[in-house]
Short mmCIF file of C-alpha atoms in Angstrom, two decimals:
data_model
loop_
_atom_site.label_atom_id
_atom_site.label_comp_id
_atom_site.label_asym_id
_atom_site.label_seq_id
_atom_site.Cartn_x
_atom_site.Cartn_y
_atom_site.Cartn_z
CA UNK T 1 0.00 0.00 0.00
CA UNK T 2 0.85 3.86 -0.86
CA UNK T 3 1.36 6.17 2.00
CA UNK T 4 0.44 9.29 1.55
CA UNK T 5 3.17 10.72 2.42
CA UNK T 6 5.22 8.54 0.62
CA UNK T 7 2.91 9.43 -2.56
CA UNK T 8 3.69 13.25 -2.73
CA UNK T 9 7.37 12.63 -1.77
CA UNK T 10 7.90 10.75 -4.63
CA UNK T 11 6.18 13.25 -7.31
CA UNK T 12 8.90 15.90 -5.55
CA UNK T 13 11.54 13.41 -6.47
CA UNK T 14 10.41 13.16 -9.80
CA UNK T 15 10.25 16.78 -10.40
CA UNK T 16 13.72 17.82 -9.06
CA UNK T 17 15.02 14.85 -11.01
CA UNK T 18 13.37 16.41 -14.40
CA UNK T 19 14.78 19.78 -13.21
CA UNK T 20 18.42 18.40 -12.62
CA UNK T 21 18.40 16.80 -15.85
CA UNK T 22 17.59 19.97 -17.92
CA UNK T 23 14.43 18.64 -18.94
CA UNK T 24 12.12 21.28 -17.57
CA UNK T 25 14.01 24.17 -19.73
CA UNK T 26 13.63 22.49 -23.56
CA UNK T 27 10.52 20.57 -22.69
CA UNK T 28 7.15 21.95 -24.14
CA UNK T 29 4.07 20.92 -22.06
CA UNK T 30 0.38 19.75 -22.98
CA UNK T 31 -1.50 23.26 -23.33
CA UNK T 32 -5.85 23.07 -22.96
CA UNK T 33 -7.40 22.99 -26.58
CA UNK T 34 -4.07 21.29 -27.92
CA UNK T 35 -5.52 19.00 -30.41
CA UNK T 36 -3.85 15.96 -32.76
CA UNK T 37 -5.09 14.36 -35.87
CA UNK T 38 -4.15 11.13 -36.92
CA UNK T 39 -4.98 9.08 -39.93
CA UNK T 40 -5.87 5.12 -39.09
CA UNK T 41 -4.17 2.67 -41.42
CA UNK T 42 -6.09 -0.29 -40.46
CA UNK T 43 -3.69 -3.78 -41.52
CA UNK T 44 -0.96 -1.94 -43.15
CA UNK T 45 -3.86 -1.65 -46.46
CA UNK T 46 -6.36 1.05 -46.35
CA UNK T 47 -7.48 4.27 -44.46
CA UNK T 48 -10.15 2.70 -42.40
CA UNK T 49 -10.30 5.35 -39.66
CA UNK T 50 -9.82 8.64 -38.10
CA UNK T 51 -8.43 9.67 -34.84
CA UNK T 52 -7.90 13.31 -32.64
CA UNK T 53 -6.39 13.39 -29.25
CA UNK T 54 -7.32 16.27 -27.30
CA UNK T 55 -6.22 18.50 -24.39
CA UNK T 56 -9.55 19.06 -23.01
CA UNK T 57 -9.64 21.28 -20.07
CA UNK T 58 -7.71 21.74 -16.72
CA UNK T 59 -9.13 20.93 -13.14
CA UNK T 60 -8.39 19.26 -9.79
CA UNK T 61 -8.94 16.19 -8.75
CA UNK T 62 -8.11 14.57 -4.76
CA UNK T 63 -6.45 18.37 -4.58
CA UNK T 64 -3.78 17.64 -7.77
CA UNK T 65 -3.69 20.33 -10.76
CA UNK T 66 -5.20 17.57 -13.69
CA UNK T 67 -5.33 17.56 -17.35
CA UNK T 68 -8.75 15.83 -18.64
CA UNK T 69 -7.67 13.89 -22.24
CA UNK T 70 -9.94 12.51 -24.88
CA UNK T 71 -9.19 10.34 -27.44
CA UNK T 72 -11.90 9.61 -30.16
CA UNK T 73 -11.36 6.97 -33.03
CA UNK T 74 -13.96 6.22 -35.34
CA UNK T 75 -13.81 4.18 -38.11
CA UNK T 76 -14.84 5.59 -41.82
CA UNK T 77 -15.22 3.79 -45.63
CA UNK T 78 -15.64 0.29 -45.79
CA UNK T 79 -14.90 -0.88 -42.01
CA UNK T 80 -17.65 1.64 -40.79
CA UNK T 81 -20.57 0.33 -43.11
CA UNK T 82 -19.11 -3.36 -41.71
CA UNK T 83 -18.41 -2.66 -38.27
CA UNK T 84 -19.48 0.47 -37.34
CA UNK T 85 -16.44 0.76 -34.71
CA UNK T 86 -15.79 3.54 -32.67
CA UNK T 87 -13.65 3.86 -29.27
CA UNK T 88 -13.77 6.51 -27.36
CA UNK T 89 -11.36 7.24 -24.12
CA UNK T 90 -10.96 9.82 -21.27
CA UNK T 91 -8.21 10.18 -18.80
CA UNK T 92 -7.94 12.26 -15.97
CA UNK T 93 -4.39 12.96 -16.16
CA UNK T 94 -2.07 14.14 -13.42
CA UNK T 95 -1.01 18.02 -14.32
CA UNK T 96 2.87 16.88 -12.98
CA UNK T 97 3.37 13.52 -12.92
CA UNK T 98 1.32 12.68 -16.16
CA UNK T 99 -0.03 9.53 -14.82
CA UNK T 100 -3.94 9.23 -14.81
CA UNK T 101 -6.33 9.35 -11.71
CA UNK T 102 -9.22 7.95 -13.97
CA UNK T 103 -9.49 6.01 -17.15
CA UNK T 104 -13.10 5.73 -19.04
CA UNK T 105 -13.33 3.75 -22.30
CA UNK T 106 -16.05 2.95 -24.51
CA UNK T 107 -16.18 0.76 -27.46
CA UNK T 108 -18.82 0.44 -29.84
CA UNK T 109 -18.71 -2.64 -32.32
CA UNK T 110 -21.08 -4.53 -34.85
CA UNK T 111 -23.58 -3.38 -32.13
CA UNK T 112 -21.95 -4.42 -29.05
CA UNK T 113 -21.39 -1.50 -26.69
CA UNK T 114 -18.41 -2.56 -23.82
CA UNK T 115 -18.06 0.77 -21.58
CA UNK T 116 -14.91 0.72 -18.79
CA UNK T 117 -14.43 2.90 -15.93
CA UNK T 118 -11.15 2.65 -14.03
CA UNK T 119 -10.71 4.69 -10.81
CA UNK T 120 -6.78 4.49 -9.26
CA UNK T 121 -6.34 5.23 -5.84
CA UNK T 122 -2.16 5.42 -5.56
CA UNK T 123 -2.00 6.08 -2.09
CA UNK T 124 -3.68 3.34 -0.80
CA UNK T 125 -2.23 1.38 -3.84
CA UNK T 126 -5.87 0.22 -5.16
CA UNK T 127 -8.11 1.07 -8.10
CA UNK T 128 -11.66 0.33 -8.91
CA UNK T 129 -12.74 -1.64 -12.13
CA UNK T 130 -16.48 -0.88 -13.31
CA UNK T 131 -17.09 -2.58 -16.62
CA UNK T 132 -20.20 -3.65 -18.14
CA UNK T 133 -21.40 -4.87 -21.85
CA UNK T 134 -24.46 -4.16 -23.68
CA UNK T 135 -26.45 -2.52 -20.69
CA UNK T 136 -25.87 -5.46 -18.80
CA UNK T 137 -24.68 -5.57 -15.37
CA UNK T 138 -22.12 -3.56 -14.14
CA UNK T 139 -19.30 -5.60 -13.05
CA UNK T 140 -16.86 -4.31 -9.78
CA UNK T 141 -13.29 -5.22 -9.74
CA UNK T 142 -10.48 -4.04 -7.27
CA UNK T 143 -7.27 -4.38 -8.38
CA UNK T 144 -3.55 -3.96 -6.22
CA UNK T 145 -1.45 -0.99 -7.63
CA UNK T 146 2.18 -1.54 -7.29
CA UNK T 147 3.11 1.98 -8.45
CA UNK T 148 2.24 4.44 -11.22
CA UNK T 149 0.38 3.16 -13.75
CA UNK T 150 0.45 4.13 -17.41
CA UNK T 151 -2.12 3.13 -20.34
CA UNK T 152 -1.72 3.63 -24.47
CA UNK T 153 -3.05 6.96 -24.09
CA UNK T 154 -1.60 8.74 -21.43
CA UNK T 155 1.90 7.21 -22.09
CA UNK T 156 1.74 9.37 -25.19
CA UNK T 157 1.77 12.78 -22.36
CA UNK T 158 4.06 10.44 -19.95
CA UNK T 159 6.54 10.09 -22.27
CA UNK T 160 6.80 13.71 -23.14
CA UNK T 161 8.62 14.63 -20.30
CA UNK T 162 9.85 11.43 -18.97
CA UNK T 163 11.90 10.46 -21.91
CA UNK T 164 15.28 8.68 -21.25
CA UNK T 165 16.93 6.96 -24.69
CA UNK T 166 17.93 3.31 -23.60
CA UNK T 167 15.68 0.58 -21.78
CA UNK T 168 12.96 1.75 -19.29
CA UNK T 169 10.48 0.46 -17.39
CA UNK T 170 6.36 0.94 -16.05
CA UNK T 171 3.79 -0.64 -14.93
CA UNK T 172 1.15 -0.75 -17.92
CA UNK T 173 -2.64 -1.19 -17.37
CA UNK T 174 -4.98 -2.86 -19.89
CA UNK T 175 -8.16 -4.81 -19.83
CA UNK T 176 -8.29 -5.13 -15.80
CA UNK T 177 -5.09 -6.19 -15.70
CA UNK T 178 -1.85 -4.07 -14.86
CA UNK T 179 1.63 -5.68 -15.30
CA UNK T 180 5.35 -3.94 -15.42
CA UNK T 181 6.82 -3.83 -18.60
CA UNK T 182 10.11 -3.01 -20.06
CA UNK T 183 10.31 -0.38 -23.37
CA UNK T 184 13.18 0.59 -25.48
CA UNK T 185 13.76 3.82 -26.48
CA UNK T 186 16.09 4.18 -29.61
CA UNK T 187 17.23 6.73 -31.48
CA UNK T 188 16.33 6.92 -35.53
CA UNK T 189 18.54 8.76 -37.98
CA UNK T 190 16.74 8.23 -41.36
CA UNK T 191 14.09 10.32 -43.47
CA UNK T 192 10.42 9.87 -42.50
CA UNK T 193 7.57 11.85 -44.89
CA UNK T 194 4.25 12.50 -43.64
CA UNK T 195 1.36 14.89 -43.81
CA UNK T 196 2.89 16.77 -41.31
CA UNK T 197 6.10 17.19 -42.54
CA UNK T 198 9.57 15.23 -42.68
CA UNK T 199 11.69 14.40 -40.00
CA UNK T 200 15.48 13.19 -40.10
CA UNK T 201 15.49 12.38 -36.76
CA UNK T 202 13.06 10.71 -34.50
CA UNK T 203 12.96 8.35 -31.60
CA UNK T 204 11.26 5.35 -31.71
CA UNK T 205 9.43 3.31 -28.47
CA UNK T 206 9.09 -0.56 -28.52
CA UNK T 207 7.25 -2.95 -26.22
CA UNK T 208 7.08 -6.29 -27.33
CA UNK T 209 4.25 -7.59 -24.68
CA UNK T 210 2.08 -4.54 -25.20
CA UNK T 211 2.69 -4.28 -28.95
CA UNK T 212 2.73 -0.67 -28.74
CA UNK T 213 5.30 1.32 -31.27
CA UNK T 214 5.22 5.04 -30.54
CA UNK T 215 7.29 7.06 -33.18
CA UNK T 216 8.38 10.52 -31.20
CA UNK T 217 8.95 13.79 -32.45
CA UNK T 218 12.93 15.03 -32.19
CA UNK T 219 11.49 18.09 -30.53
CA UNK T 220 11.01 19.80 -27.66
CA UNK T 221 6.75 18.64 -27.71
CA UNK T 222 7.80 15.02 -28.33
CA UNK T 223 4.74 14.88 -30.14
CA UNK T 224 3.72 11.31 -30.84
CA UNK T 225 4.63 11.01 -35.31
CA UNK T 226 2.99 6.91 -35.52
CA UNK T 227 1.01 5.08 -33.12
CA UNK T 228 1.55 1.34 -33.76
CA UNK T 229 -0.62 -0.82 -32.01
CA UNK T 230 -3.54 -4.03 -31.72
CA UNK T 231 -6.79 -3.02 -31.84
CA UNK T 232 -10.33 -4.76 -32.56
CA UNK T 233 -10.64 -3.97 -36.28
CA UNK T 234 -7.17 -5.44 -36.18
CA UNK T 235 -3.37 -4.12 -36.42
CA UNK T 236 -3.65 -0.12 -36.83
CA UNK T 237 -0.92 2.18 -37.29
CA UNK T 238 -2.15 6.28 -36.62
CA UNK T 239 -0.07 8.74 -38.52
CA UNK T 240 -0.27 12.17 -37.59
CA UNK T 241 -1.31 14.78 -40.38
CA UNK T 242 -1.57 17.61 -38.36
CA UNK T 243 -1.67 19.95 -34.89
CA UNK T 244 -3.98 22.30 -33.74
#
């Protein structure tokens, strides 16, 4: 279990070690209205979806500055008249240590409706687990927290300020379940063109067990370039065209 105490020391620690490292002079943070659009190349074949992550609005939440995130895809062409898939997600992100407080997820497929709500309690190292399908009933799960937890979206915003090159480590929460994983974070020195422009030089995150590939910006945003990942319509890969 989290003290309390223990809790706040650590985000101190965290901070001062950002500081000492130079990080919080070149580092641009996650401004309200920020907004990113990403293609969806669904199986490495068509454009079978569109998806914006946005910087919502600021707030509080158990007395922490927060950052509320929203991430819509929806599907368009041929896999929307066939599926009609759409996934929605909100975090409740943590202002300075960019982990979230809340998770809710909703996915709508071929008429099945799953809707998630994940509530993490980090000092007394639980979290809550609603989850129900179809209207049905609401299912309660609690679930041990060994630390800070990180999910596909808000390790986008984690990473923007916690960024070390080399192999790293989390704990990583998906579908009820959270487990520590190991990344790699290497650099790339070759040409990528998209939408948004070209980039010699990018950095490029790997995790096998998640199958998550985040292609980062070389600049001071970090701004997530290609989103690699495993979704229900299949393998996906989001390219960012632009940034509002």
């Amino acid at each position: 279990m989290f003290r309390k105490g223990l809790f706040f020391i650590c985000l101190a620690v965290i901070s001062q070690l950002a500081t000492a490292a130079g990080l919080a002079e070149c580092l641009v943070s996650p401004r309200i209205g920020e907004s990113l659009e990403y293609k969806v190349i669904v199986k490495s074949l068509f454009h079978g979806a569109n998806q914006t992550v946005r910087v919502v609005e600021s707030g509080v939440y158990r007395d922490r500055p927060t950052l509320k995130i929203q991430c819509v895809l929806e599907t368009v062409g041929l896999v929307k008249s066939l599926t009609g898939y759409r996934e929605t997600e909100e975090v409740i992100l943590d202002s300075e240590g960019l982990f979230p407080w809340v998770i809710r997820h909703e996915i709508r497929d071929k008429g099945d409706i799953e809707i998630e709500e994940v509530i993490f309690d980090y000092p007394n190292g639980t979290a809550i687990r609603l989850y129900s399908k179809n209207g049905g009933p609401e299912e309660r799960t609690e679930i041990p927290v060994p630390g800070y937890v990180q999910d596909g979206l808000s390790l986008q915003f984690f990473l923007r300020e916690n960024f070390t090159p080399g192999e790293n480590e989390i704990y990583f929460y998906s579908n009820g379940k959270i487990k520590r994983i190991n990344y790699q974070i290497s650099e790339i020195r070759e040409e990528l063109k998209m939408e948004c422009g070209t980039f010699n030089k990018y950095y490029r995150v790997d995790n096998p067990e998640s199958k998550i590939t985040i292609l980062i910006a070389d600049n001071p945003a970090h701004y997530p370039l290609v989103i690699r990942k495993n979704a229900k319509i299949g393998e996906v890969e989001a390219k960012l065209i632009a940034i509002n």
